[in-house]
Coordinates of C-alpha atoms in Angstrom, one line a residue:
Chain A
X1 CA -23.4 -203.5 -16.8
X2 CA -22.0 -206.6 -14.9
X3 CA -24.2 -208.8 -17.1
X4 CA -22.7 -207.1 -20.1
X5 CA -19.1 -207.7 -19.0
X6 CA -19.8 -211.4 -18.4
X7 CA -21.6 -211.7 -21.7
X8 CA -18.7 -210.1 -23.5
X9 CA -16.2 -212.5 -22.0
X10 CA -18.4 -215.6 -22.6
X11 CA -18.9 -214.4 -26.1
X12 CA -15.2 -214.2 -26.8
X13 CA -15.0 -217.8 -25.5
X14 CA -17.7 -218.8 -28.0
X15 CA -15.9 -217.2 -30.9
X16 CA -12.6 -219.0 -29.9
X17 CA -14.5 -222.3 -29.6
X18 CA -16.0 -221.8 -33.1
X19 CA -12.6 -221.0 -34.6
X20 CA -11.2 -224.2 -33.1
X21 CA -14.3 -226.2 -34.3
X22 CA -15.2 -227.4 -30.8
X23 CA -18.5 -229.1 -30.1
X24 CA -21.3 -227.8 -27.9
X25 CA -19.6 -229.1 -24.7
X26 CA -16.4 -227.4 -25.7
X27 CA -18.2 -224.1 -26.5
X28 CA -19.9 -224.2 -23.1
X29 CA -16.7 -225.0 -21.1
X30 CA -14.6 -222.5 -22.9
X31 CA -17.2 -219.7 -22.6
X32 CA -17.6 -220.6 -18.9
X33 CA -13.9 -220.5 -18.2
X34 CA -13.4 -217.2 -20.1
X35 CA -16.2 -215.5 -18.1
X36 CA -15.5 -216.9 -14.6
X37 CA -11.9 -218.1 -14.8
X38 CA -10.3 -214.8 -13.7
X39 CA -12.5 -214.4 -10.7
X40 CA -12.2 -218.0 -9.7
X41 CA -8.4 -218.0 -9.8
X42 CA -8.5 -214.8 -7.7
X43 CA -10.9 -216.4 -5.2
X44 CA -8.8 -219.6 -4.9
X45 CA -5.7 -217.4 -4.3
X46 CA -7.6 -215.4 -1.7
X47 CA -9.3 -218.5 -0.1
X48 CA -12.6 -216.7 -0.7
X49 CA -16.0 -218.5 -1.0
X50 CA -18.6 -218.8 -2.4
X51 CA -17.6 -218.3 -6.0
X52 CA -19.5 -215.7 -8.0
X53 CA -20.9 -218.4 -10.3
X54 CA -22.2 -220.4 -7.4
X55 CA -24.0 -217.4 -6.0
X56 CA -25.3 -216.4 -9.4
X57 CA -26.3 -219.6 -11.1
X58 CA -28.5 -217.7 -13.5
X59 CA -25.4 -216.5 -15.3
X60 CA -24.2 -220.0 -15.6
X61 CA -27.5 -221.1 -17.0
X62 CA -27.4 -218.2 -19.4
X63 CA -24.0 -219.2 -20.8
X64 CA -25.4 -222.8 -20.9
X65 CA -28.1 -221.6 -23.2
X66 CA -25.7 -219.4 -25.2
X67 CA -23.5 -222.5 -25.9
X68 CA -26.4 -224.7 -27.0
X69 CA -27.5 -222.1 -29.5
X70 CA -24.0 -221.0 -30.2
X71 CA -24.2 -221.0 -34.1
X72 CA -27.4 -218.9 -33.8
X73 CA -26.0 -216.6 -31.1
X74 CA -22.9 -216.0 -33.1
X75 CA -24.8 -215.1 -36.3
X76 CA -27.2 -212.7 -34.5
X77 CA -24.5 -211.1 -32.5
X78 CA -22.2 -210.6 -35.5
X79 CA -25.1 -208.7 -37.1
X80 CA -25.9 -206.6 -34.1
X81 CA -22.3 -205.8 -32.9
X82 CA -19.5 -204.9 -35.2
X83 CA -15.8 -205.3 -34.4
X84 CA -15.7 -202.0 -32.6
X85 CA -18.7 -202.7 -30.4
X86 CA -17.0 -205.9 -29.3
X87 CA -13.8 -204.1 -28.5
X88 CA -15.7 -201.6 -26.3
X89 CA -17.8 -204.4 -24.6
X90 CA -14.6 -206.3 -23.9
X91 CA -12.8 -203.2 -22.6
X92 CA -15.8 -202.5 -20.2
X93 CA -15.5 -206.1 -19.0
X94 CA -11.7 -205.7 -18.5
X95 CA -12.3 -202.5 -16.5
X96 CA -15.1 -203.9 -14.3
X97 CA -13.4 -207.2 -13.6
X98 CA -10.0 -205.6 -12.8
X99 CA -11.3 -202.9 -10.6
X100 CA -13.6 -205.2 -8.6
X101 CA -10.8 -207.7 -8.3
X102 CA -8.6 -205.0 -6.8
X103 CA -11.3 -203.9 -4.4
X104 CA -11.9 -207.5 -3.3
X105 CA -8.2 -208.1 -2.7
X106 CA -8.0 -204.9 -0.6
X107 CA -10.9 -206.1 1.5
X108 CA -8.9 -209.4 2.0
X109 CA -6.1 -207.2 3.5
X110 CA -3.7 -207.7 0.6
X111 CA -0.9 -205.2 0.3
X112 CA -1.1 -202.6 -2.5
X113 CA 1.0 -204.3 -5.2
X114 CA -0.5 -207.7 -4.6
X115 CA -4.0 -206.1 -4.7
X116 CA -3.4 -204.6 -8.2
X117 CA -1.9 -207.9 -9.4
X118 CA -5.1 -209.7 -8.2
X119 CA -7.1 -207.1 -10.1
X120 CA -5.2 -207.8 -13.3
X121 CA -5.5 -211.6 -12.7
X122 CA -9.3 -211.1 -12.4
X123 CA -9.4 -209.2 -15.6
X124 CA -7.1 -211.3 -17.8
X125 CA -7.0 -214.9 -16.5
X126 CA -10.3 -215.8 -18.1
X127 CA -8.7 -215.2 -21.4
X128 CA -5.4 -216.9 -20.4
X129 CA -7.3 -220.1 -19.5
X130 CA -9.4 -219.9 -22.6
X131 CA -6.3 -219.8 -24.8
X132 CA -4.6 -222.6 -22.8
X133 CA -7.6 -224.8 -23.3
X134 CA -7.6 -224.0 -27.0
X135 CA -3.9 -224.9 -27.1
X136 CA -2.6 -221.5 -28.0
X137 CA 0.0 -219.2 -26.3
X138 CA -2.3 -216.8 -24.4
X139 CA -3.0 -213.7 -26.4
X140 CA -2.0 -211.3 -23.6
X141 CA 1.4 -212.7 -23.4
X142 CA 2.3 -212.0 -27.1
X143 CA -0.1 -209.5 -28.5
X144 CA 2.1 -206.4 -27.8
X145 CA -1.0 -204.2 -27.6
X146 CA -1.4 -202.9 -24.0
X147 CA -4.2 -204.9 -22.4
X148 CA -2.9 -206.1 -19.0
X149 CA -1.0 -202.8 -18.8
X150 CA -4.2 -200.7 -19.1
X151 CA -5.9 -202.9 -16.4
X152 CA -2.8 -202.5 -14.2
X153 CA -2.8 -198.7 -14.5
X154 CA -6.5 -198.6 -13.8
X155 CA -6.1 -200.7 -10.6
X156 CA -3.5 -198.2 -9.3
X157 CA -5.9 -195.3 -10.1
X158 CA -8.5 -197.2 -8.1
X159 CA -6.0 -197.5 -5.2
X160 CA -5.1 -193.9 -5.4
X161 CA -8.7 -192.6 -5.3
X162 CA -9.5 -195.1 -2.5
X163 CA -6.6 -193.5 -0.6
X164 CA -8.1 -190.1 -1.2
X165 CA -11.3 -191.5 0.2
X166 CA -13.4 -191.0 -3.0
X167 CA -16.8 -192.6 -2.7
X168 CA -16.5 -196.3 -3.8
X169 CA -19.2 -196.0 -6.5
X170 CA -17.6 -193.0 -8.2
X171 CA -14.2 -194.6 -7.8
X172 CA -15.3 -197.8 -9.6
X173 CA -16.9 -195.8 -12.4
X174 CA -13.8 -193.6 -12.8
X175 CA -11.2 -196.4 -12.8
X176 CA -13.3 -198.5 -15.1
X177 CA -13.8 -195.5 -17.4
X178 CA -10.0 -195.0 -17.3
X179 CA -9.3 -198.6 -18.4
X180 CA -11.9 -198.4 -21.1
X181 CA -10.5 -195.1 -22.5
X182 CA -6.9 -196.2 -22.1
X183 CA -7.7 -199.4 -24.1
X184 CA -9.4 -197.5 -26.8
X185 CA -6.7 -194.8 -27.1
X186 CA -3.8 -197.3 -27.3
X187 CA -5.8 -199.2 -29.9
X188 CA -6.6 -196.1 -31.9
X189 CA -3.0 -194.9 -32.0
X190 CA -1.7 -198.5 -32.3
X191 CA 0.6 -198.1 -29.2
X192 CA 2.8 -201.2 -28.7
X193 CA 4.7 -202.7 -25.8
X194 CA 8.4 -203.4 -26.2
X195 CA 9.0 -206.9 -27.5
Chain B
X1 CA 20.7 -218.1 -1.5
X2 CA 16.9 -218.1 -1.6
X3 CA 17.1 -214.9 -3.7
X4 CA 19.5 -216.8 -6.0
X5 CA 17.0 -219.7 -6.5
X6 CA 14.1 -217.3 -7.3
X7 CA 16.3 -215.4 -9.6
X8 CA 17.4 -218.6 -11.4
X9 CA 13.8 -219.7 -11.9
X10 CA 12.5 -216.2 -13.0
X11 CA 15.5 -216.0 -15.4
X12 CA 14.6 -219.3 -17.0
X13 CA 11.1 -217.9 -17.5
X14 CA 12.6 -214.8 -19.2
X15 CA 14.6 -217.0 -21.6
X16 CA 11.6 -219.0 -22.5
X17 CA 9.5 -215.8 -23.0
X18 CA 12.2 -214.4 -25.3
X19 CA 12.3 -217.7 -27.3
X20 CA 8.6 -217.5 -27.9
X21 CA 8.8 -213.7 -28.8
X22 CA 6.5 -212.7 -26.0
X23 CA 6.0 -209.0 -25.1
X24 CA 7.0 -207.4 -21.8
X25 CA 3.7 -208.5 -20.1
X26 CA 4.3 -212.0 -21.3
X27 CA 7.9 -212.0 -20.0
X28 CA 6.7 -210.7 -16.6
X29 CA 3.9 -213.3 -16.2
X30 CA 6.0 -216.2 -17.4
X31 CA 8.9 -215.3 -15.1
X32 CA 6.5 -214.8 -12.2
X33 CA 4.8 -218.2 -12.8
X34 CA 8.1 -220.0 -13.1
X35 CA 9.5 -218.5 -9.9
X36 CA 6.4 -218.8 -7.7
X37 CA 4.2 -221.3 -9.5
X38 CA 5.5 -224.4 -7.7
X39 CA 5.2 -222.9 -4.2
X40 CA 1.7 -221.5 -5.0
X41 CA 0.4 -224.9 -6.3
X42 CA 1.7 -226.5 -3.1
X43 CA 0.2 -223.9 -0.9
X44 CA -3.2 -224.2 -2.6
X45 CA -3.0 -228.0 -2.2
X46 CA -2.1 -227.6 1.5
X47 CA -4.6 -224.7 2.1
X48 CA -1.8 -222.6 3.3
X49 CA -1.7 -218.8 3.3
X50 CA -0.3 -216.2 2.9
X51 CA 1.6 -217.1 -0.3
X52 CA 5.4 -216.5 -0.3
X53 CA 5.0 -213.8 -3.0
X54 CA 2.4 -211.9 -0.9
X55 CA 4.7 -211.9 2.1
X56 CA 7.7 -210.9 0.0
X57 CA 6.4 -208.3 -2.4
X58 CA 10.0 -207.1 -3.0
X59 CA 10.8 -210.3 -5.0
X60 CA 7.7 -209.7 -7.2
X61 CA 8.8 -206.1 -7.8
X62 CA 12.3 -207.4 -8.6
X63 CA 10.9 -209.7 -11.3
X64 CA 8.7 -206.8 -12.5
X65 CA 11.9 -204.8 -13.1
X66 CA 13.6 -207.8 -14.6
X67 CA 10.8 -208.2 -17.1
X68 CA 10.7 -204.5 -18.1
X69 CA 14.5 -204.5 -18.8
X70 CA 14.4 -208.1 -20.1
X71 CA 16.5 -207.6 -23.3
X72 CA 19.1 -205.8 -21.2
X73 CA 19.0 -208.3 -18.4
X74 CA 19.3 -211.2 -20.8
X75 CA 22.3 -209.7 -22.5
X76 CA 24.2 -208.9 -19.3
X77 CA 23.4 -212.2 -17.7
X78 CA 24.5 -214.2 -20.7
X79 CA 27.8 -212.4 -20.5
X80 CA 28.2 -213.0 -16.7
X81 CA 26.9 -216.6 -16.6
X82 CA 27.7 -219.3 -19.0
X83 CA 25.5 -222.4 -19.6
X84 CA 27.2 -224.2 -16.7
X85 CA 26.6 -221.4 -14.2
X86 CA 22.9 -221.4 -15.2
X87 CA 22.7 -225.2 -14.7
X88 CA 24.2 -224.9 -11.3
X89 CA 22.0 -222.0 -10.3
X90 CA 18.9 -223.9 -11.5
X91 CA 20.0 -227.0 -9.6
X92 CA 20.4 -225.0 -6.4
X93 CA 16.9 -223.7 -7.0
X94 CA 15.5 -227.2 -7.5
X95 CA 17.2 -228.4 -4.3
X96 CA 16.1 -225.5 -2.1
X97 CA 12.5 -225.4 -3.4
X98 CA 12.0 -229.2 -3.2
X99 CA 13.5 -229.6 0.3
X100 CA 11.6 -226.6 1.7
X101 CA 8.4 -227.9 0.1
X102 CA 8.9 -231.3 1.8
X103 CA 9.5 -229.6 5.1
X104 CA 6.4 -227.4 4.8
X105 CA 4.3 -230.4 3.9
X106 CA 5.6 -232.3 6.9
X107 CA 4.6 -229.4 9.1
X108 CA 1.1 -229.6 7.6
X109 CA 0.9 -233.2 8.8
X110 CA 1.2 -234.8 5.4
X111 CA 2.2 -238.5 5.3
X112 CA 5.7 -239.3 4.1
X113 CA 5.1 -240.1 0.4
X114 CA 2.7 -237.2 0.0
X115 CA 5.3 -234.9 1.6
X116 CA 8.0 -235.8 -0.9
X117 CA 5.5 -235.4 -3.7
X118 CA 4.7 -231.9 -2.4
X119 CA 8.5 -231.2 -2.4
X120 CA 8.8 -232.3 -6.0
X121 CA 5.8 -230.3 -7.0
X122 CA 7.3 -227.2 -5.3
X123 CA 10.5 -227.8 -7.2
X124 CA 9.2 -228.6 -10.7
X125 CA 5.7 -227.1 -11.1
X126 CA 7.0 -223.6 -11.9
X127 CA 8.6 -225.0 -14.9
X128 CA 5.5 -227.1 -15.8
X129 CA 3.3 -224.0 -15.7
X130 CA 5.9 -222.0 -17.7
X131 CA 5.9 -224.6 -20.5
X132 CA 2.0 -224.9 -20.5
X133 CA 1.7 -221.1 -20.8
X134 CA 4.3 -221.2 -23.7
X135 CA 2.3 -224.0 -25.4
X136 CA 4.9 -226.7 -25.0
X137 CA 4.8 -230.2 -23.5
X138 CA 6.5 -229.5 -20.1
X139 CA 10.2 -230.3 -20.4
X140 CA 10.3 -232.5 -17.2
X141 CA 7.8 -234.8 -18.8
X142 CA 9.9 -235.6 -21.9
X143 CA 13.5 -234.6 -21.3
X144 CA 14.6 -238.1 -20.1
X145 CA 17.4 -236.4 -18.0
X146 CA 16.7 -237.0 -14.3
X147 CA 15.4 -233.7 -12.8
X148 CA 12.3 -234.6 -10.9
X149 CA 14.0 -237.9 -9.9
X150 CA 16.9 -236.0 -8.3
X151 CA 14.5 -233.8 -6.4
X152 CA 12.5 -236.9 -5.3
X153 CA 15.6 -238.7 -4.0
X154 CA 16.7 -235.5 -2.2
X155 CA 13.3 -235.2 -0.5
X156 CA 13.6 -238.7 0.8
X157 CA 17.0 -238.0 2.2
X158 CA 15.6 -235.0 3.9
X159 CA 12.9 -237.2 5.4
X160 CA 15.5 -239.8 6.5
X161 CA 17.7 -237.2 8.2
X162 CA 14.7 -235.6 9.8
X163 CA 13.8 -239.0 11.2
X164 CA 17.4 -239.3 12.6
X165 CA 16.8 -235.9 14.2
X166 CA 19.5 -234.1 12.4
X167 CA 19.4 -230.4 13.0
X168 CA 17.1 -228.8 10.4
X169 CA 19.6 -226.3 9.1
X170 CA 22.2 -229.0 8.4
X171 CA 19.5 -231.2 7.0
X172 CA 18.4 -228.6 4.5
X173 CA 22.0 -228.0 3.5
X174 CA 22.8 -231.7 3.1
X175 CA 19.6 -232.6 1.1
X176 CA 20.0 -229.5 -1.1
X177 CA 23.6 -230.3 -1.7
X178 CA 22.6 -233.9 -2.6
X179 CA 20.1 -232.7 -5.2
X180 CA 22.6 -230.3 -6.6
X181 CA 25.3 -232.9 -6.9
X182 CA 23.0 -235.6 -8.2
X183 CA 21.8 -233.3 -10.9
X184 CA 25.3 -232.4 -11.9
X185 CA 26.5 -236.0 -11.9
X186 CA 23.6 -237.3 -14.0
X187 CA 24.2 -234.4 -16.4
X188 CA 27.9 -235.0 -16.6
X189 CA 27.5 -238.8 -17.3
X190 CA 24.4 -238.2 -19.5
X191 CA 22.3 -240.6 -17.4
X192 CA 18.9 -241.1 -18.9
X193 CA 15.5 -242.2 -17.7
X194 CA 13.8 -245.1 -19.5
X195 CA 11.5 -243.8 -22.3
Chain C
X1 CA -14.9 -251.0 -8.4
X2 CA -13.4 -247.7 -7.2
X3 CA -9.9 -249.2 -7.8
X4 CA -11.0 -250.2 -11.3
X5 CA -12.1 -246.6 -12.1
X6 CA -8.8 -245.1 -10.9
X7 CA -6.9 -247.7 -12.8
X8 CA -8.9 -247.0 -16.0
X9 CA -8.1 -243.3 -15.7
X10 CA -4.5 -243.8 -14.8
X11 CA -4.2 -246.2 -17.7
X12 CA -5.5 -243.7 -20.2
X13 CA -2.9 -241.3 -18.9
X14 CA -0.2 -243.9 -19.6
X15 CA -1.4 -244.5 -23.1
X16 CA -1.3 -240.7 -23.8
X17 CA 2.1 -240.4 -22.3
X18 CA 3.4 -243.3 -24.5
X19 CA 1.9 -241.6 -27.6
X20 CA 3.7 -238.4 -26.8
X21 CA 7.0 -240.3 -26.1
X22 CA 7.2 -239.0 -22.5
X23 CA 9.8 -240.5 -20.1
X24 CA 9.0 -242.4 -16.9
X25 CA 8.5 -239.1 -14.9
X26 CA 6.1 -237.9 -17.6
X27 CA 4.2 -241.1 -17.6
X28 CA 3.8 -241.0 -13.8
X29 CA 2.7 -237.3 -13.6
X30 CA 0.3 -237.6 -16.5
X31 CA -1.3 -240.8 -15.1
X32 CA -1.5 -239.2 -11.7
X33 CA -3.1 -236.1 -13.0
X34 CA -5.6 -238.1 -15.1
X35 CA -6.6 -240.3 -12.2
X36 CA -6.9 -237.6 -9.5
X37 CA -7.1 -234.3 -11.3
X38 CA -10.9 -234.1 -11.5
X39 CA -11.4 -234.9 -7.8
X40 CA -8.6 -232.5 -6.8
X41 CA -10.0 -229.6 -8.9
X42 CA -13.4 -230.3 -7.3
X43 CA -11.9 -230.3 -3.8
X44 CA -10.0 -227.1 -4.4
X45 CA -13.3 -225.5 -5.6
X46 CA -15.2 -226.8 -2.6
X47 CA -12.3 -226.0 -0.1
X48 CA -12.4 -229.6 0.9
X49 CA -9.5 -231.5 2.5
X50 CA -7.8 -234.0 2.8
X51 CA -7.6 -234.9 -0.9
X52 CA -8.5 -238.5 -1.9
X53 CA -4.9 -239.2 -2.9
X54 CA -3.6 -238.0 0.5
X55 CA -5.9 -240.3 2.3
X56 CA -5.3 -243.2 0.0
X57 CA -1.5 -243.1 -0.6
X58 CA -1.6 -246.8 -1.7
X59 CA -3.3 -245.7 -5.0
X60 CA -0.6 -243.2 -5.6
X61 CA 2.1 -245.8 -5.0
X62 CA 0.2 -248.2 -7.3
X63 CA 0.3 -245.6 -10.1
X64 CA 4.0 -245.0 -9.3
X65 CA 4.7 -248.7 -9.9
X66 CA 2.5 -248.6 -13.1
X67 CA 4.5 -245.7 -14.5
X68 CA 7.9 -247.4 -13.8
X69 CA 6.8 -250.5 -15.5
X70 CA 4.8 -248.6 -18.1
X71 CA 6.0 -250.4 -21.2
X72 CA 5.4 -253.8 -19.6
X73 CA 2.0 -252.7 -18.2
X74 CA 0.9 -251.4 -21.5
X75 CA 1.9 -254.6 -23.3
X76 CA 0.1 -256.9 -20.8
X77 CA -3.0 -254.7 -20.6
X78 CA -3.4 -254.4 -24.4
X79 CA -3.4 -258.2 -24.5
X80 CA -5.9 -258.6 -21.6
X81 CA -8.2 -255.7 -22.5
X82 CA -9.4 -254.9 -26.0
X83 CA -10.7 -251.5 -27.1
X84 CA -14.2 -252.4 -25.9
X85 CA -13.1 -253.4 -22.5
X86 CA -11.2 -250.1 -22.1
X87 CA -14.3 -248.2 -23.3
X88 CA -16.4 -249.9 -20.6
X89 CA -13.8 -249.5 -17.9
X90 CA -13.5 -245.8 -18.7
X91 CA -17.3 -245.4 -18.8
X92 CA -17.5 -247.0 -15.3
X93 CA -14.9 -244.5 -14.1
X94 CA -16.8 -241.6 -15.6
X95 CA -20.0 -242.8 -13.9
X96 CA -18.5 -243.3 -10.5
X97 CA -16.5 -240.1 -10.5
X98 CA -19.3 -237.9 -11.7
X99 CA -21.9 -239.4 -9.3
X100 CA -19.6 -239.3 -6.3
X101 CA -18.6 -235.7 -7.2
X102 CA -22.3 -234.6 -7.3
X103 CA -22.9 -236.3 -4.0
X104 CA -19.9 -234.6 -2.4
X105 CA -21.0 -231.2 -3.8
X106 CA -24.5 -231.7 -2.3
X107 CA -23.0 -232.5 1.1
X108 CA -21.1 -229.2 0.8
X109 CA -24.4 -227.3 0.4
X110 CA -24.0 -226.5 -3.3
X111 CA -27.2 -225.6 -5.2
X112 CA -28.5 -228.2 -7.7
X113 CA -27.0 -226.9 -11.0
X114 CA -23.6 -226.3 -9.4
X115 CA -23.6 -229.7 -7.8
X116 CA -24.1 -231.4 -11.2
X117 CA -21.4 -229.2 -12.7
X118 CA -19.1 -230.3 -9.9
X119 CA -20.0 -233.9 -10.7
X120 CA -19.1 -233.4 -14.4
X121 CA -15.8 -231.6 -13.4
X122 CA -14.9 -234.6 -11.2
X123 CA -15.6 -237.0 -14.1
X124 CA -13.9 -235.1 -17.0
X125 CA -11.2 -232.7 -15.6
X126 CA -8.6 -235.5 -15.2
X127 CA -8.8 -235.9 -18.9
X128 CA -8.8 -232.2 -19.6
X129 CA -5.6 -231.7 -17.5
X130 CA -4.0 -234.8 -19.1
X131 CA -4.6 -233.3 -22.6
X132 CA -3.4 -229.8 -21.5
X133 CA -0.1 -231.3 -20.2
X134 CA 0.3 -233.2 -23.4
X135 CA -0.2 -230.0 -25.4
X136 CA -3.5 -231.0 -27.1
X137 CA -6.9 -229.4 -27.2
X138 CA -8.8 -231.5 -24.6
X139 CA -10.6 -234.4 -26.2
X140 CA -14.0 -233.6 -24.5
X141 CA -14.1 -230.1 -26.0
X142 CA -13.9 -231.3 -29.6
X143 CA -14.7 -235.0 -29.9
X144 CA -18.4 -234.5 -30.7
X145 CA -19.3 -237.9 -29.0
X146 CA -21.4 -237.3 -25.9
X147 CA -19.1 -237.8 -22.9
X148 CA -19.6 -234.9 -20.6
X149 CA -23.3 -234.9 -21.6
X150 CA -23.8 -238.5 -20.4
X151 CA -22.1 -237.6 -17.1
X152 CA -24.3 -234.5 -16.8
X153 CA -27.5 -236.4 -17.4
X154 CA -26.5 -239.1 -14.9
X155 CA -25.8 -236.4 -12.3
X156 CA -29.3 -235.1 -12.7
X157 CA -30.7 -238.6 -12.4
X158 CA -28.8 -238.9 -9.1
X159 CA -30.2 -235.6 -8.0
X160 CA -33.8 -236.7 -8.9
X161 CA -33.5 -240.1 -7.1
X162 CA -31.9 -238.3 -4.1
X163 CA -35.0 -236.0 -4.1
X164 CA -37.2 -239.1 -4.1
X165 CA -35.2 -240.4 -1.1
X166 CA -33.9 -243.5 -2.8
X167 CA -31.3 -245.2 -0.7
X168 CA -27.9 -243.7 -1.5
X169 CA -26.2 -247.0 -2.4
X170 CA -29.0 -247.9 -4.9
X171 CA -28.9 -244.4 -6.2
X172 CA -25.2 -244.4 -6.9
X173 CA -25.5 -247.8 -8.6
X174 CA -28.4 -246.7 -10.8
X175 CA -26.9 -243.3 -11.8
X176 CA -23.6 -244.9 -12.6
X177 CA -25.3 -247.7 -14.6
X178 CA -27.2 -245.0 -16.5
X179 CA -24.0 -243.1 -17.4
X180 CA -22.3 -246.4 -18.4
X181 CA -25.3 -247.4 -20.6
X182 CA -25.8 -244.0 -22.1
X183 CA -22.1 -243.8 -23.0
X184 CA -22.3 -247.3 -24.7
X185 CA -25.5 -246.6 -26.5
X186 CA -24.4 -243.2 -27.9
X187 CA -21.1 -244.9 -28.9
X188 CA -22.9 -247.9 -30.6
X189 CA -25.3 -245.7 -32.6
X190 CA -22.6 -243.1 -33.2
X191 CA -24.7 -240.2 -31.8
X192 CA -23.0 -236.8 -32.2
X193 CA -23.3 -233.4 -30.6
X194 CA -23.9 -230.4 -32.8
X195 CA -20.6 -228.8 -33.9

């Protein structure tokens, strides 16, 4: 499931790179930054080492291969996954990254509000860095659809269940499921943030 | 006074977010980055923890509330403060942030030139990150009006007075006042940097 | 030779600043970020201190002077160096920065693939940050000419020779020479990356 989340984020980087007509190096760097940017910013803020992508070099090699065969990967994937499958995969990624980010921040003795912010950062900063590299205003800052807000709410649910001493595995699953469902519902009913 | 400086910076983030038609999440993130970006970059460079905004969660919550009620806040504030009041508030922020950044860098055993650079970074990097997020060339890089230069001069004055063993409180007040006045004078007489 | 590499990078920052019509502060900051950005990002990722530019304040002062006299510096340099000399100087910089970055990452116990990535980051991130500040899509992400790829190959050659226990000085010279030559050859024959 973790692999799926990383794949979903890297894939959204590849799509953006293609749209901007970047070369293979650009596709690799943008995919890498999208997949690991959020966690890396969180770890730098928390002074935490080693980074996830240093411990799991295989993911980095996987993205390396994805970028080299990007045109092929994009063609195959667009046949296998439709728009909706991508939305769901991305929402799972958002859920997993945000909840795990909150959990890691709590382990590092962060206070509650900061911990949820770290969770949101883990979930959304990959996309922010991707858009900054591609010279756009980050999507989450302007796309009035609730994205960071769903992550934020899910992080508080994680905090609440943690406080009620729910077993961590169930807690992660429940909060991630909440973020996934919240994202799909707000999408379905086209709920918008105030502008 | 510190609260005033943070408010001034966060407020300039809100204005920029409004100009770019960002949503509530965008307004919050841009205001947050403007207010705490400079100090956070400095602390990452100095390997210093905890961050100011982790120790003072109440400021973060305050900006959170500001962003949610951004349209209302912007309307009230534009009635209370005119352009000149904002210029002064921002200049006080620049002074306080730069001088305190220099002082913190000195405590971390940085050499003189580096310490003043850290002071300037503390004062101006919030604005740089705000503009990068909003997809603009940072204002301080192109607006030939002396902004970073005033901060830089004030940081050296702080260093000089520190060397003369002036009491820290007076020193901070004097250097901050210098930056404030320098900024207002260069503005009044429309002094420009070479292009 | 190190001074030459830093000069080459800072100079490319000055050129970019001029193109974007930045003021003296902009020229200084962009030159500084181009020259030291790659190494600083690497050091933040490796939790390594002090930064190169803190230990070598003289380089920072040198760039400070370059930025103040930017129009003059640009005129003199464009007379002394033609396009080809700049290409070579920049390629030497790329080689030195990448190889030294790899070596530093190895000393910090990074695994092989990560070490070469850190090398490439050291070599190219100055330019990436320069372009982000100047509000452009970073050149290395879109300019299908092999730049990061040459650095990447050279870092692996460094790793290989290190494994064969070649003396470090010879190793650095050989790998840097490889990157320089690879860059010039791919330029000469107009070799392109897949888009």
